C-alpha cells in the first residue's frame, strides 16, 4: 500500500488499519520471538524513536500526518526489526515475488493495450496537487499522458523503476530466476532515468563486492548498450525521437540552471526557497508546522520529491536521524552487500525520498538480515 497503487490513493485510513492489524499480530507473537538485542539494534530502535518523535512534532498541526508517522514509521518498522531471522527472509522473498507477479500481470495487459486492442478504462484523478492531469485506469495498469511508459499499477513509471532497481540488487541480479527477469523488464519499459542509473550503479557495486570477472561486466554492459540501441531505433516518442535518446541521453546533458537536464525533482522556485531556508537556519528543524505550512502547501511551492523536499519538511535533524537509523540496521547485521545496499538506497533517497515507505524500509531491514546470514556471520545470532 505504501508504494501508492492507484486503488490506495484515497485510502489512508485503510493503510493505518493494515499497519494496526500487522502490529496486533506481531504483539501476539512477540513473546515467542523476543531475544537479546545487540547494541547496534538497541541504538537503532532508540534512533527510530527519536526520528518518529521528530516527524510527529513537525506534524502537530496535522493530526492525521502525526498518526501516520507513528503507525507507518515506528510501529511497522519496530515489529519487523523484532522478527526472527527466518521470518525476515520469508518476508523478503514474498515481497520480491509479489512485485514480480504484479509486473507480470500488468505487463501482459499493457502489451495487449500497446498492440491496439481496446480495453475498458475509466478516468482517474489523483488528489495530490502535483498531478495536474487525469490518469487512464485500465484496472490492471494505469497510464499518464506519456502513454508509452509502463508504470503498472503505480502512480509514476519512476516508482516502478525505482522499486525494480532496488529489488534486483537485493535479489543479487539472479537472472536465471524468472522473477528477476520480470523485474528487469519492468524497469526497462518504465524508461525511468533514475531507475537505469540505480541499476547501473547497483550492478557495478555488486560486481565489485562479489569480485566477479570484469569480462562478465564488460559483456553485460555491451549487451545492455546493444539492447538499448535496438529499443531506441524501434520505439519512437510522439516527438519523433528514439525513446532512449529522449528519456535518458537528453537528460544527462548539462543545464545552466539545474546542472543535469534530468534533475526535475524540484523547480527553480523551490530551489530558491531551499537556499533561503538553508541560509536562515530553519533547515535545522524543517519548515513543516512553521507559518502553518502543510505537506500540500509546501509541495505546491514546486517540490516533488528528493532530499531537498525531505530536508525542507523534516529538517537536518530528521535527515541525520534517518541516515543513522538505516546505517545502524546494517551495523547490527554487517556484510559487504549490506553496506552496498545502504549506498544504493541512499542514492535512491537523494532522488526520491521514499526510504520510509514500508515497502522500502521493510525490505531493507529483511535484506540486511538475509545478506548477514548469507555472509556466514550468523553463528552468533545478533539483533
Short mmCIF file of C-alpha atoms in Angstrom, two decimals, residues 33-163:
data_model
loop_
_atom_site.label_atom_id
_atom_site.label_comp_id
_atom_site.label_asym_id
_atom_site.label_seq_id
_atom_site.Cartn_x
_atom_site.Cartn_y
_atom_site.Cartn_z
CA UNK A 33 10.46 -14.17 19.17
CA UNK A 34 11.81 -12.00 21.99
CA UNK A 35 15.57 -12.03 22.07
CA UNK A 36 18.51 -10.14 23.48
CA UNK A 37 19.20 -7.08 21.38
CA UNK A 38 22.67 -6.25 20.16
CA UNK A 39 23.97 -2.78 20.97
CA UNK A 40 23.56 -1.67 17.37
CA UNK A 41 19.94 -2.87 17.23
CA UNK A 42 19.18 -1.21 20.57
CA UNK A 43 20.62 2.10 19.32
CA UNK A 44 18.78 1.68 16.01
CA UNK A 45 15.46 1.39 17.88
CA UNK A 46 16.40 4.40 20.02
CA UNK A 47 17.16 6.45 16.89
CA UNK A 48 13.89 5.22 15.36
CA UNK A 49 12.02 6.56 18.39
CA UNK A 50 13.77 9.95 18.08
CA UNK A 51 13.04 10.07 14.33
CA UNK A 52 9.37 9.27 14.96
CA UNK A 53 9.15 11.98 17.63
CA UNK A 54 10.74 14.47 15.22
CA UNK A 55 8.28 13.59 12.45
CA UNK A 56 5.32 13.79 14.83
CA UNK A 57 6.46 17.16 16.23
CA UNK A 58 6.72 18.82 12.83
CA UNK A 59 3.25 17.49 12.03
CA UNK A 60 1.50 18.71 15.17
CA UNK A 61 -0.83 20.89 13.10
CA UNK A 62 -1.91 17.80 11.11
CA UNK A 63 -3.12 15.03 13.42
CA UNK A 64 -3.53 12.52 10.55
CA UNK A 65 0.09 13.03 9.47
CA UNK A 66 1.26 12.58 13.09
CA UNK A 67 -0.70 9.35 13.46
CA UNK A 68 0.64 8.19 10.09
CA UNK A 69 4.24 8.90 11.15
CA UNK A 70 3.75 6.90 14.35
CA UNK A 71 1.97 3.92 12.78
CA UNK A 72 3.80 3.68 9.45
CA UNK A 73 7.29 4.55 10.64
CA UNK A 74 7.59 3.36 14.21
CA UNK A 75 5.02 0.60 14.76
CA UNK A 76 5.55 -1.23 11.48
CA UNK A 77 9.35 -0.94 11.40
CA UNK A 78 9.77 -1.84 15.08
CA UNK A 79 7.95 -5.13 14.71
CA UNK A 80 9.84 -6.01 11.52
CA UNK A 81 13.10 -5.47 13.43
CA UNK A 82 11.81 -7.89 16.08
CA UNK A 83 11.03 -10.64 13.58
CA UNK A 84 13.07 -13.82 13.66
CA UNK A 85 15.72 -14.40 11.02
CA UNK A 86 13.56 -16.99 9.23
CA UNK A 87 10.55 -14.62 9.19
CA UNK A 88 12.59 -11.77 7.73
CA UNK A 89 13.95 -13.96 4.94
CA UNK A 90 10.43 -15.24 4.14
CA UNK A 91 9.06 -11.67 4.09
CA UNK A 92 11.90 -10.60 1.78
CA UNK A 93 11.15 -13.40 -0.70
CA UNK A 94 7.41 -12.76 -0.50
CA UNK A 95 7.82 -9.05 -1.32
CA UNK A 96 10.05 -9.78 -4.32
CA UNK A 97 7.60 -12.40 -5.61
CA UNK A 98 4.60 -10.10 -5.17
CA UNK A 99 6.24 -7.28 -7.14
CA UNK A 100 7.26 -9.72 -9.90
CA UNK A 101 3.69 -11.07 -10.16
CA UNK A 102 2.29 -7.52 -10.31
CA UNK A 103 4.72 -6.69 -13.14
CA UNK A 104 3.80 -9.90 -14.98
CA UNK A 105 0.01 -9.44 -14.84
CA UNK A 106 0.00 -5.69 -15.54
CA UNK A 107 2.71 -6.13 -18.18
CA UNK A 108 0.61 -8.61 -20.16
CA UNK A 109 -2.39 -6.25 -20.01
CA UNK A 110 -0.17 -3.30 -21.03
CA UNK A 111 1.20 -5.26 -24.02
CA UNK A 112 -2.35 -6.07 -25.17
CA UNK A 113 -3.09 -2.33 -24.93
CA UNK A 114 0.03 -1.39 -26.92
CA UNK A 115 -0.75 -3.68 -29.84
CA UNK A 116 -4.02 -1.84 -30.35
CA UNK A 117 -6.63 -4.00 -28.64
CA UNK A 118 -9.08 -1.64 -26.94
CA UNK A 119 -9.51 -2.29 -23.24
CA UNK A 120 -12.13 -0.73 -20.97
CA UNK A 121 -10.88 2.13 -18.80
CA UNK A 122 -12.05 4.95 -16.59
CA UNK A 123 -10.52 8.35 -15.92
CA UNK A 124 -8.85 8.58 -12.55
CA UNK A 125 -7.77 11.65 -10.60
CA UNK A 126 -5.02 11.80 -8.00
CA UNK A 127 -5.78 14.48 -5.42
CA UNK A 128 -2.09 15.27 -4.96
CA UNK A 129 -1.76 18.76 -6.45
CA UNK A 130 1.46 17.72 -8.25
CA UNK A 131 -0.54 15.65 -10.75
CA UNK A 132 -2.39 18.17 -12.91
CA UNK A 133 -3.60 15.53 -15.36
CA UNK A 134 -6.04 12.63 -15.22
CA UNK A 135 -4.90 9.02 -15.42
CA UNK A 136 -6.42 6.38 -17.66
CA UNK A 137 -7.22 3.48 -15.37
CA UNK A 138 -7.25 0.10 -17.12
CA UNK A 139 -7.52 -1.62 -13.70
CA UNK A 140 -4.51 -3.90 -14.25
CA UNK A 141 -2.37 -0.86 -15.12
CA UNK A 142 -2.69 2.89 -15.45
CA UNK A 143 -1.25 5.36 -17.94
CA UNK A 144 -0.44 9.05 -17.98
CA UNK A 145 -0.27 11.48 -20.93
CA UNK A 146 3.16 9.90 -21.62
CA UNK A 147 1.34 6.69 -22.50
CA UNK A 148 4.29 4.70 -23.84
CA UNK A 149 5.91 4.38 -20.40
CA UNK A 150 4.99 1.32 -18.34
CA UNK A 151 4.08 2.09 -14.73
CA UNK A 152 1.97 -0.95 -13.81
CA UNK A 153 -0.49 -0.01 -11.03
CA UNK A 154 1.78 2.65 -9.52
CA UNK A 155 1.48 6.43 -9.58
CA UNK A 156 4.58 7.07 -11.68
CA UNK A 157 6.76 4.98 -14.01
CA UNK A 158 9.69 6.14 -11.88
CA UNK A 159 8.17 4.49 -8.80
CA UNK A 160 8.12 1.15 -10.61
CA UNK A 161 11.63 1.67 -11.99
CA UNK A 162 12.98 2.58 -8.56
CA UNK A 163 11.46 -0.49 -6.85
#
